[in-house]
Coordinates of C-alpha atoms in Angstrom, one line a residue:
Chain A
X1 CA 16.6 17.7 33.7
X2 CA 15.1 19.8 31.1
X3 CA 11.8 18.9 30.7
X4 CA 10.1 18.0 26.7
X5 CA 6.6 20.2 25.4
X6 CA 5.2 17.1 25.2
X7 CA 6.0 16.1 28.7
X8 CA 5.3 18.9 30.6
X9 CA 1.5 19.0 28.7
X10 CA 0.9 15.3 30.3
X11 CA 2.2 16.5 33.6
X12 CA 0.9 19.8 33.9
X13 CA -2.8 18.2 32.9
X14 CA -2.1 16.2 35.7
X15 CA -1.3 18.8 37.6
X16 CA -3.9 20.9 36.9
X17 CA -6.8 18.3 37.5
X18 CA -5.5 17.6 40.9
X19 CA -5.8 21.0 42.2
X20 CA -8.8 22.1 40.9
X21 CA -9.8 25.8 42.0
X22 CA -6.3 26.5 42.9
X23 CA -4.2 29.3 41.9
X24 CA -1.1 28.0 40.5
X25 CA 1.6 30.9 40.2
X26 CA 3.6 30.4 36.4
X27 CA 6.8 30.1 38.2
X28 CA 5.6 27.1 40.1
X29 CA 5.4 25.4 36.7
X30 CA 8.8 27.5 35.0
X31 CA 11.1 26.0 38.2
X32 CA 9.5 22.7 38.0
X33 CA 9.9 22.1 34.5
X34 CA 13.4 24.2 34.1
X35 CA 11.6 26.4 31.4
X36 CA 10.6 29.9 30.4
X37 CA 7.5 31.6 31.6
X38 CA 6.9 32.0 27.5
X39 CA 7.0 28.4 27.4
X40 CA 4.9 27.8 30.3
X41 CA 2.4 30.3 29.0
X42 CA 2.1 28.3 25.3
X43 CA 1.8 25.2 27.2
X44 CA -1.1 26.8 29.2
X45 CA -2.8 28.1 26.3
X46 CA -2.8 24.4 24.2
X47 CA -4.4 23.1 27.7
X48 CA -7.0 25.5 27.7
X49 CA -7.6 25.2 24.2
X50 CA -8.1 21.1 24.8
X51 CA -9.9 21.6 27.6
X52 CA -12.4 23.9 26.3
X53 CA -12.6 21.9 23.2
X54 CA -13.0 18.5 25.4
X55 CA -15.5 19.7 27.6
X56 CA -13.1 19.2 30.0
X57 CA -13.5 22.5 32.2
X58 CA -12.2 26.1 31.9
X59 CA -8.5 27.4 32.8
X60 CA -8.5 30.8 34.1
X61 CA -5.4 33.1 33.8
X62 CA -5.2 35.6 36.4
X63 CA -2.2 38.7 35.2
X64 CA 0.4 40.2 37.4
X65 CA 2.9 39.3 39.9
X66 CA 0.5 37.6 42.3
X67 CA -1.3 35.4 39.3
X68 CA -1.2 32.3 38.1
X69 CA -3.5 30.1 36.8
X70 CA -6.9 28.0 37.8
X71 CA -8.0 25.2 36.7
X72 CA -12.4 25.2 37.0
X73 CA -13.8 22.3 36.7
X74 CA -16.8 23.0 33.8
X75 CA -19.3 20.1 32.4
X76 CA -20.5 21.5 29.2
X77 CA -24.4 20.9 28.8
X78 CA -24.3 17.5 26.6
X79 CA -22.2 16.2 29.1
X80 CA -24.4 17.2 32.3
X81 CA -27.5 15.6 30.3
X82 CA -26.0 12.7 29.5
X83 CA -25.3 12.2 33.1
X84 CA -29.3 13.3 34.0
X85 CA -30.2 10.5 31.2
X86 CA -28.3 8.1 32.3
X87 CA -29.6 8.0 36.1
X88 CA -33.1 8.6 34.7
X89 CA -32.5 5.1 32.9
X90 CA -30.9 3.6 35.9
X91 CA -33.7 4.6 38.2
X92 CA -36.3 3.4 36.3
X93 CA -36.1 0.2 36.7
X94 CA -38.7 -1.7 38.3
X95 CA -36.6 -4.2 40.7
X96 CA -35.9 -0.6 42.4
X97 CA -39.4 -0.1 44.0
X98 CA -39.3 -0.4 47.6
X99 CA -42.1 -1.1 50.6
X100 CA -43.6 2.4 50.8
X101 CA -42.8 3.9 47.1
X102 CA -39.0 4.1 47.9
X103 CA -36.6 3.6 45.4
X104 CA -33.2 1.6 45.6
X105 CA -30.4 3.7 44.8
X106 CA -27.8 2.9 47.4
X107 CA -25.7 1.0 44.4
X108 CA -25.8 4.3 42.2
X109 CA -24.4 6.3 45.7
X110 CA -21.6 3.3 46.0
X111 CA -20.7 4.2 41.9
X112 CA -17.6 6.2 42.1
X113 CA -17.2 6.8 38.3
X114 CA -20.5 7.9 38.4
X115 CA -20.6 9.9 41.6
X116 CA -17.1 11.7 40.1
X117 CA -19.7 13.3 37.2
X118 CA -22.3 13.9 39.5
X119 CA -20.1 15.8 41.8
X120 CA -18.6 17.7 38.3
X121 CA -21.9 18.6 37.3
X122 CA -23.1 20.0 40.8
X123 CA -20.0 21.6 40.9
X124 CA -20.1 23.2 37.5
X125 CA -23.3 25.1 38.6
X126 CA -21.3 26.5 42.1
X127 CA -17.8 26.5 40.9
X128 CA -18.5 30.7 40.8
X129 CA -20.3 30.8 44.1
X130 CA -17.3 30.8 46.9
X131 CA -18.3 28.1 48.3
X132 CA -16.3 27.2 51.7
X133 CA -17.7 23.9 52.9
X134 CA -19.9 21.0 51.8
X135 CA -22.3 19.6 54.3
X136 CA -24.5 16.4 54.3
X137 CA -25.9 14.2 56.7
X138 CA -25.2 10.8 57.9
X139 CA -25.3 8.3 55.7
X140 CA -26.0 8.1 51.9
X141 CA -25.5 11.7 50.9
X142 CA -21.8 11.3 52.0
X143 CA -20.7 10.1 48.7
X144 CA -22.1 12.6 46.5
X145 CA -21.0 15.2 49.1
X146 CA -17.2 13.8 48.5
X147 CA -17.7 13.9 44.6
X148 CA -18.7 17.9 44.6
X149 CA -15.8 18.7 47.2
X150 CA -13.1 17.2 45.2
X151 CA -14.0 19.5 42.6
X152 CA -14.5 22.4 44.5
X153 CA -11.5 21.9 46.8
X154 CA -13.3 22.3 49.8
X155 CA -13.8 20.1 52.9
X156 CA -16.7 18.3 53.9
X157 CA -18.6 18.3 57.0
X158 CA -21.1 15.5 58.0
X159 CA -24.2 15.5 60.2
X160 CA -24.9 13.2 62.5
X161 CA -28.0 12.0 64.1
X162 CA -26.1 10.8 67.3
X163 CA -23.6 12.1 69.1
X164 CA -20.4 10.4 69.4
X165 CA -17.3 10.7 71.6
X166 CA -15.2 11.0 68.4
X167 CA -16.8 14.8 67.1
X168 CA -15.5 15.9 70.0
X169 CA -18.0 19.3 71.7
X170 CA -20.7 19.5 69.3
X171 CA -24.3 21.1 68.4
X172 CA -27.0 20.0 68.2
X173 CA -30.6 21.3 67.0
X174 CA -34.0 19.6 67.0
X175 CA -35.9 19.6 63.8
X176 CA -39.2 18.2 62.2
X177 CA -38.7 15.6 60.0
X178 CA -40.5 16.5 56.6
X179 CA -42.7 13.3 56.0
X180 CA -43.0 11.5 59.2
X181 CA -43.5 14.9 60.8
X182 CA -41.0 13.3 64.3
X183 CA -38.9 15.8 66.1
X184 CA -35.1 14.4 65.2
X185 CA -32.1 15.6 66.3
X186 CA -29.0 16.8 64.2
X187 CA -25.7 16.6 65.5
X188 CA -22.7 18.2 64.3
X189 CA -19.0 19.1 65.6
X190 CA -18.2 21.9 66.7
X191 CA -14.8 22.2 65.2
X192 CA -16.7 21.5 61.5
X193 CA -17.3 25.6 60.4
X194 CA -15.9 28.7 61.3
X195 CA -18.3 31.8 61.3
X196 CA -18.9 33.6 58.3
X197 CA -18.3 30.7 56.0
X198 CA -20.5 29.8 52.6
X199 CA -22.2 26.0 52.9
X200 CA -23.4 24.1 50.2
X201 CA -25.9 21.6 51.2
X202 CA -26.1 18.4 49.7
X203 CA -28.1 15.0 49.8
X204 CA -29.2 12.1 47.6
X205 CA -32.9 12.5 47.8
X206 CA -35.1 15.2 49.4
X207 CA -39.6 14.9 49.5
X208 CA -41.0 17.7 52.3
X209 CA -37.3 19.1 52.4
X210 CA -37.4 18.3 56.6
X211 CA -34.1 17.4 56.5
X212 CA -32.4 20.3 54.3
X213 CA -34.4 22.4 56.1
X214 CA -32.8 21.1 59.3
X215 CA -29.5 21.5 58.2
X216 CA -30.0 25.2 57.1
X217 CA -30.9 25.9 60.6
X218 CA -28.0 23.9 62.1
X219 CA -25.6 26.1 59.7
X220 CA -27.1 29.1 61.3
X221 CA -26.3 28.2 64.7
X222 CA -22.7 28.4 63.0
X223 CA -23.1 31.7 61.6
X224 CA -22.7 30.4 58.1
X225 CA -24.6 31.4 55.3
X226 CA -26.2 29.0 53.1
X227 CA -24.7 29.3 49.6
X228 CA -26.8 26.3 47.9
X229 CA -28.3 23.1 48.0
X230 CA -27.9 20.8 45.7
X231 CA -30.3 17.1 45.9
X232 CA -29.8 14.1 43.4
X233 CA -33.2 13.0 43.2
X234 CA -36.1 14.9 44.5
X235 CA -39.9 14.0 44.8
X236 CA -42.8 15.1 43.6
X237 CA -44.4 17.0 46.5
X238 CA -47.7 19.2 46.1
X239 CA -47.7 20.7 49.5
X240 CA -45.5 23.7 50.1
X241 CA -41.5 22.3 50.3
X242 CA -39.7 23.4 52.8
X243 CA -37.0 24.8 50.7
X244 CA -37.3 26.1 47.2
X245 CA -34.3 27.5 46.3
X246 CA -32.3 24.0 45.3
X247 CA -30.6 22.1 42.2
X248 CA -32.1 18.1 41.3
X249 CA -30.7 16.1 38.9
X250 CA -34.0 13.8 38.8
X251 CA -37.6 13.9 39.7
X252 CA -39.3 11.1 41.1
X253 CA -43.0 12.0 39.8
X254 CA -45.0 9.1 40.6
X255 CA -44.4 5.5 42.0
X256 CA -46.7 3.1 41.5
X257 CA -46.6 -0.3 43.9
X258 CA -48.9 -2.3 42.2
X259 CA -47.8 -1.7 38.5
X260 CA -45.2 -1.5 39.8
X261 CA -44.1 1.6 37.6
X262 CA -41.8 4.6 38.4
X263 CA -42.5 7.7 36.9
X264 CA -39.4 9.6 36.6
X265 CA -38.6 13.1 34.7
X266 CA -35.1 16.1 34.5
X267 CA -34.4 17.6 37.6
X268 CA -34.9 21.4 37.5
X269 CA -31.5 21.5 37.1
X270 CA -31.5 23.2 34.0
X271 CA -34.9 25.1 34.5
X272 CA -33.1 26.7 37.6
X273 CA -30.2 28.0 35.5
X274 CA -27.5 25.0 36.5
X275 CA -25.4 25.9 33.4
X276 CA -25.0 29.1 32.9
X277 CA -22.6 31.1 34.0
Chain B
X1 CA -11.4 17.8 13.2
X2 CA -7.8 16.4 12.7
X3 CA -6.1 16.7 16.3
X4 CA -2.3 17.7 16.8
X5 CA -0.2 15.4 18.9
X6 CA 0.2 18.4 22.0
X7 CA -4.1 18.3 22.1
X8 CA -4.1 14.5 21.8
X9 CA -1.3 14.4 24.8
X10 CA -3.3 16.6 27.1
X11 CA -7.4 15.0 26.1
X12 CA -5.7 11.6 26.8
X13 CA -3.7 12.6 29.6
X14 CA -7.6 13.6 31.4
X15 CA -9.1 10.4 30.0
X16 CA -6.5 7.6 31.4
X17 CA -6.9 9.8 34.7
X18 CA -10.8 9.6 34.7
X19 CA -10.5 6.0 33.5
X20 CA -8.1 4.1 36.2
X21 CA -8.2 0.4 35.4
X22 CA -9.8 0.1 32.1
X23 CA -8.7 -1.1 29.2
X24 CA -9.0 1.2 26.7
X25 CA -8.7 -0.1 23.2
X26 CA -6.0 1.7 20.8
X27 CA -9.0 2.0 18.2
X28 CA -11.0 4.1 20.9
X29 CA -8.6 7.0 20.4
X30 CA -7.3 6.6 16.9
X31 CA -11.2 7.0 16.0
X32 CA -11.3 9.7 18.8
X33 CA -8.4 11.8 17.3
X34 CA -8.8 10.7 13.4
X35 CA -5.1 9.7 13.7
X36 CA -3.4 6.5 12.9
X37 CA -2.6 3.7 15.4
X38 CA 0.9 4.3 15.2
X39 CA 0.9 7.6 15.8
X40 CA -1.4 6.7 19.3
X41 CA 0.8 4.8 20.0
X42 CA 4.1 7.3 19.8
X43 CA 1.4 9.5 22.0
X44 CA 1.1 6.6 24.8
X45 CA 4.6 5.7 25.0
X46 CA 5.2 9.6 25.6
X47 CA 2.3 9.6 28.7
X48 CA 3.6 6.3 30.1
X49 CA 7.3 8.3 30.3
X50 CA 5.9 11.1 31.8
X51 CA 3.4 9.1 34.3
X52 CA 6.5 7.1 35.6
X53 CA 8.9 9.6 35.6
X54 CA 6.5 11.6 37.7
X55 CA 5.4 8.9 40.1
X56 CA 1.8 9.2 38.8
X57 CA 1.3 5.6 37.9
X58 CA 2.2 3.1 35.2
X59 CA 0.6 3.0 32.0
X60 CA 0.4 -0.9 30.8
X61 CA -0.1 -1.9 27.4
X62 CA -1.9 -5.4 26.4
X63 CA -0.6 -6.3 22.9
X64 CA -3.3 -8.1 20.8
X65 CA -6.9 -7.8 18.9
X66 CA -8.2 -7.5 22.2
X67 CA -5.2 -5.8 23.8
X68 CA -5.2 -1.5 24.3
X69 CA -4.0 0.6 27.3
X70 CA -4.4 0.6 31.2
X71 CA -4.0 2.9 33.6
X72 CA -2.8 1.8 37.0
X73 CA -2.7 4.3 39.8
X74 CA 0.5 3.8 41.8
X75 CA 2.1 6.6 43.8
X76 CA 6.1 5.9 44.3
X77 CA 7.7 5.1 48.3
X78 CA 8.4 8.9 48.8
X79 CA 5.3 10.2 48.0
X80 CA 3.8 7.6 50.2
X81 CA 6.0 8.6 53.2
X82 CA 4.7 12.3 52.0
X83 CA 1.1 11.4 52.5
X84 CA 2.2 9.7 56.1
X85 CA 4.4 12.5 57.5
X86 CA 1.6 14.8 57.0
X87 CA -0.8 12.7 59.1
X88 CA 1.8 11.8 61.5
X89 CA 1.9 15.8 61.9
X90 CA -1.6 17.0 61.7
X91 CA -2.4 13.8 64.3
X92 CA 0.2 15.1 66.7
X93 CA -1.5 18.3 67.7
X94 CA -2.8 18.4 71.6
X95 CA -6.0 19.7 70.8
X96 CA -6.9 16.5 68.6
X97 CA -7.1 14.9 72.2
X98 CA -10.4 13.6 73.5
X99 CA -12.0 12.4 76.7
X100 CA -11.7 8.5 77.1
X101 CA -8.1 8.9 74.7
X102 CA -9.8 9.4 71.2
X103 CA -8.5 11.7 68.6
X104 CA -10.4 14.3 66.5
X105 CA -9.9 13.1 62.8
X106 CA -13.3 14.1 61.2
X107 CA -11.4 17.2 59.5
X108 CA -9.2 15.1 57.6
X109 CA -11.2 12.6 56.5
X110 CA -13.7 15.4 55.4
X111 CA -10.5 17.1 53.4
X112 CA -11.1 15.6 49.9
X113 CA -7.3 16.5 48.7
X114 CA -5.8 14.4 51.6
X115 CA -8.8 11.6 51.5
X116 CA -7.3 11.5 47.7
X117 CA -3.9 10.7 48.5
X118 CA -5.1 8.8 51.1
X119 CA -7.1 6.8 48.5
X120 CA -4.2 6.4 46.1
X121 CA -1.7 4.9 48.8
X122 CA -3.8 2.5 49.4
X123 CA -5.1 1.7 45.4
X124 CA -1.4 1.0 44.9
X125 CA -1.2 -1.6 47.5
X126 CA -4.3 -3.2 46.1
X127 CA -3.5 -2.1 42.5
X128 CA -3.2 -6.4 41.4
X129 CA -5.0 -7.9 44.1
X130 CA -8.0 -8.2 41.6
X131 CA -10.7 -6.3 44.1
X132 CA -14.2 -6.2 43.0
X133 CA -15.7 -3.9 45.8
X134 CA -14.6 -2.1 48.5
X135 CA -16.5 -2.4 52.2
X136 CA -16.6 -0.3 55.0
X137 CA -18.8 1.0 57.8
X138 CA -21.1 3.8 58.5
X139 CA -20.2 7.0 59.0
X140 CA -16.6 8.2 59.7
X141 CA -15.0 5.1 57.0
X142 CA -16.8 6.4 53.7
X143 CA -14.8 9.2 52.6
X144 CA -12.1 6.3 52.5
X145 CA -13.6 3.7 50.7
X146 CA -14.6 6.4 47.6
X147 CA -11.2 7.4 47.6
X148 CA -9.7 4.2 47.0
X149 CA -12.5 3.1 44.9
X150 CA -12.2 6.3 42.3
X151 CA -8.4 4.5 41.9
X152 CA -9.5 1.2 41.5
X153 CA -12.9 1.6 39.8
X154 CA -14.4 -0.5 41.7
X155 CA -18.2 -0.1 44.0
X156 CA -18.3 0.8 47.2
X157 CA -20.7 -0.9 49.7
X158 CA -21.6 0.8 52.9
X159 CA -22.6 -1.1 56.0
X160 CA -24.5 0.1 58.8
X161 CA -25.6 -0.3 62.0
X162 CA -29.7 -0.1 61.5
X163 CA -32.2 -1.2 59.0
X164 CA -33.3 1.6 56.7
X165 CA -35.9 1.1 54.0
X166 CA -34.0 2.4 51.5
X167 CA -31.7 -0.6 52.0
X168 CA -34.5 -2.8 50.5
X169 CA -33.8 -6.8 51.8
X170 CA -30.8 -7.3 54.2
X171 CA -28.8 -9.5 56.0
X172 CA -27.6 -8.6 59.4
X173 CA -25.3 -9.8 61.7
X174 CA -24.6 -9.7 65.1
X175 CA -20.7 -9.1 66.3
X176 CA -18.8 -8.3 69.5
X177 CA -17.4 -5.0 69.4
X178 CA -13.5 -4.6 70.3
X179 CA -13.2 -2.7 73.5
X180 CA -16.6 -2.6 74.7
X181 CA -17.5 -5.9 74.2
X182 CA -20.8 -5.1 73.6
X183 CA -23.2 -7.1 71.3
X184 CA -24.0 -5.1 67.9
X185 CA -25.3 -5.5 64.8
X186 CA -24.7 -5.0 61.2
X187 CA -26.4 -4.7 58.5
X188 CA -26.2 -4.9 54.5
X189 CA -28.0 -4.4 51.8
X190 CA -28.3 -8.1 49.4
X191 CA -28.2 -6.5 46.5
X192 CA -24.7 -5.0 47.7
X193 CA -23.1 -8.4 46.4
X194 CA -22.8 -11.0 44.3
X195 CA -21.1 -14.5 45.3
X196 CA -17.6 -14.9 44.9
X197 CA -16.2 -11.2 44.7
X198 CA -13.1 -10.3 46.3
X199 CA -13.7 -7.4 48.8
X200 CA -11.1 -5.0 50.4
X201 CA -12.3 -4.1 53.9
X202 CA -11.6 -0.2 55.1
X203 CA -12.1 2.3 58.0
X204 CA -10.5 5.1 59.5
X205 CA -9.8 3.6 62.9
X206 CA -9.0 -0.1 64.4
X207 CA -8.1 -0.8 67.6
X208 CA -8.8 -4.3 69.0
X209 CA -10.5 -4.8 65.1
X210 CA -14.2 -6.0 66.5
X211 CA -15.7 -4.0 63.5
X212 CA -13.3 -5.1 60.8
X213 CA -14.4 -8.8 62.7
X214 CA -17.7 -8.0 62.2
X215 CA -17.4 -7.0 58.4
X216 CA -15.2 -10.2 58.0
X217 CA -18.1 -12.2 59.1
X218 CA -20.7 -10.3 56.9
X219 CA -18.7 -11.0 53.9
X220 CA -19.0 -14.6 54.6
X221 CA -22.9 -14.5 54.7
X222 CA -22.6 -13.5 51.0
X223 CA -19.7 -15.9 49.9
X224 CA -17.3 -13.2 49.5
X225 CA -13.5 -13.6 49.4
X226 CA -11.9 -11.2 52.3
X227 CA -8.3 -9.4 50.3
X228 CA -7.4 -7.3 52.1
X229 CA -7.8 -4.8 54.6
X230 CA -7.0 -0.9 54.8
X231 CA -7.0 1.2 57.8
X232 CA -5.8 4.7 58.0
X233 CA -5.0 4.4 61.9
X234 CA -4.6 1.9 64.1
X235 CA -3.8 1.9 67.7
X236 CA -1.3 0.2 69.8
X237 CA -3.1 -2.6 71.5
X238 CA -1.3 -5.1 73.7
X239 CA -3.8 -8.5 73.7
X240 CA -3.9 -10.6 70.2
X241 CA -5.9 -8.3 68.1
X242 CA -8.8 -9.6 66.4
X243 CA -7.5 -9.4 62.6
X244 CA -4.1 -9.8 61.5
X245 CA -3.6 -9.1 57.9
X246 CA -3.8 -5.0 57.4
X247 CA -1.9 -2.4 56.3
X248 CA -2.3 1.3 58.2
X249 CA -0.5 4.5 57.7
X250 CA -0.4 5.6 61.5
X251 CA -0.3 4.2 64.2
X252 CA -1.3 6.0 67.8
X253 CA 0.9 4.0 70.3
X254 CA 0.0 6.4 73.2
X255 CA -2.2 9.2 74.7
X256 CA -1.4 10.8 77.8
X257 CA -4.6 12.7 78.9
X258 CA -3.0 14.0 81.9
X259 CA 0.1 15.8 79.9
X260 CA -1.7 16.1 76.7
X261 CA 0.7 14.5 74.5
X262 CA 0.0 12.4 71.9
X263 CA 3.0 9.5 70.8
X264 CA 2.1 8.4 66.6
X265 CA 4.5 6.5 64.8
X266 CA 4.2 5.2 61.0
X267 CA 1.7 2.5 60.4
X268 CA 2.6 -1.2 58.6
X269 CA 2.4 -0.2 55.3
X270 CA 5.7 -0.6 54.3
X271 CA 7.0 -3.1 56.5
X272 CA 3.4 -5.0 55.6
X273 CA 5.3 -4.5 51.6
X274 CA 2.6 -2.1 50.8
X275 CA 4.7 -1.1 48.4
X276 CA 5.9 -3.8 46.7
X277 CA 4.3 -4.9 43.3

């Protein structure tokens, strides 16, 4: 069947946007579709063009006999602001305070549509970093972990604070647990990294930084290099953080139990160079 | 900025994608595009083609003032026996074998491409079965439930097995797991849900289906409807299992520690009409 312009543009978006950092060789598309590599390339260059135009993400073209092309999943800056302003609305809500100036955000973790542009943005600001693995730990950061892989195309590993028969041989480190100041234990399976490879570390809300921290010494024990971290909400601490060198999407400045107020501002997403490239 | 039909093809191909479920109003992208309704329309009935040609999914259109266009992730019987002959083969492997008969499956559920797939089988089982939110348990389930909720656009609510603060007010329950027998507990956030929603039920493993029991149960406390239940493996189990009505893409029917070998077969999903509609 020969395929139609307009047919092979709706399929090859398709395409594209399920294999995200993936070099796609022209032929794969000129076979498929029963066309010329001409045609293939015109088609390519209308999906750039919309997907540049769109906000949508970037399509590289790599020349020669072993290119292709790739698409990278971009948020342009509106976008990844509109996403920071609409979790600073969402958070700010007073039925979110919790005993101990916590905040509810387990619904906002369970929000796939929402998670998908979180994971987009965080990706955005690593999608040039080679990153080989996303890790997280056990439970709520597993969702956001999920949204940045898909984007990425990269597995994900997750920590553990027990150790169960189904991780197989694993390690496990003891570490200090930011706020509480507890020794915990992290537990992750040995099968999870292989030596050498570039982790991104990612949860839903970090204070003292005890348990990043934590999982930047468990990566070592891997022989993996930490390649980022990237932390949905993070609080307002004045001692000295454990980690510095992170992305937020939100700050939690200042809870107030019995005003019951929640003083929220931008992440220093932005401030830490997120969007450029 | 007048758009030409190839952009239109390819913005909207991206926005139906990121949109699965919704009803998207005809006006939204005639005001989108500055084009006319009829000339949408020509667009849509050029994507719905292409989508069904292409096994991506259907593309349904509700005539009326309050009518527009839906898009319903469904993935065609061979693409579903795709996504199942790759597990069947990645499962078979001898060093997936652990002590006490488990098998290693933390790499694919952390593999966001497959967990896609994954996600969309089991969307199009559910894709008119009206869910509302998708349930599952702490830890190894959650790549799973997000997978099929980014299909069906629906929350995902995580269970667990302790009482965090972050979790503000909960209701627990206590449950008798499968093959131990042992007493445990469950717990869920209130807020998680409201009355009367229809919840699909997931996790990677079932054998005797204690937990699946216990999440049953926990519905119930919060006058939930059960519809349906989706399991990515299940093993073969000889007594009268615990829940009935599932569908699963593998199941283990043997492990022979001694020689090693591992004996899968292909889960219920079709013969359960997974793939009827």
């Amino acid at each position: 069947m020969k395929w139609k312009r307009s047919e092979r543009l709706v399929d090859m978006t398709h395409y594209l946007l399920e294999h995200p950092q993936q070099l796609i060789p022209l032929t794969f598309f000129a076979e498929l579709y029963q066309s010329a590599k001409s045609s293939i390339s015109e088609d390519l260059s209308i999906v750039k063009d919309t997907f540049e135009e769109r906000g949508i993400g970037l399509l590289v073209t790599v020349p020669g006999a072993a290119g292709g092309v790739k698409y990278i999943p971009k948020m342009p800056e509106a976008a990844v602001r509109e996403v920071m302003q609409e979790l600073l609305k969402d958070l700010s809500h007073s039925d979110r305070l919790l005993p101990g100036g916590y905040l509810f955000m387990t619904d906002l973790l369970g929000n796939p549509e929402l998670m998908n542009r979180v994971g987009k943005v965080f990706a955005s600001a690593f999608c040039d970093k080679e990153i080989d693995v996303i890790m997280t730990v056990a439970t709520k950061g597993i969702s956001i972990a999920h949204a940045i892989a898909r984007h990425l195309n990269v597995p994900v590993v997750v920590v553990r604070r027990d150790n169960k028969v189904t991780e197989g041989s694993t390690v496990s480190i003891n570490y200090v647990s930011g706020s509480s100041r507890r020794i915990q234990t992290m537990v992750l399976s040995k099968r999870s990294m292989q030596s050498g490879q570039r982790v991104l570390i990612t949860d839903d809300f970090m204070k003292v930084g005890g348990t990043m921290n934590g999982m930047k010494n468990l990566l070592e024990e891997f022989d993996c290099t930490l390649a980022g971290i990237a932390v949905l909400v993070e609080a307002e601490h004045l001692d000295e953080r454990l980690v510095d060198d992170y992305y937020s999407l939100v700050k939690l400045q200042e809870v107030n139990e019995k005003d019951r107020t929640i003083a929220l501002s931008e992440g220093n997403y932005f401030s830490k160079g997120g969007n450029e490239r």
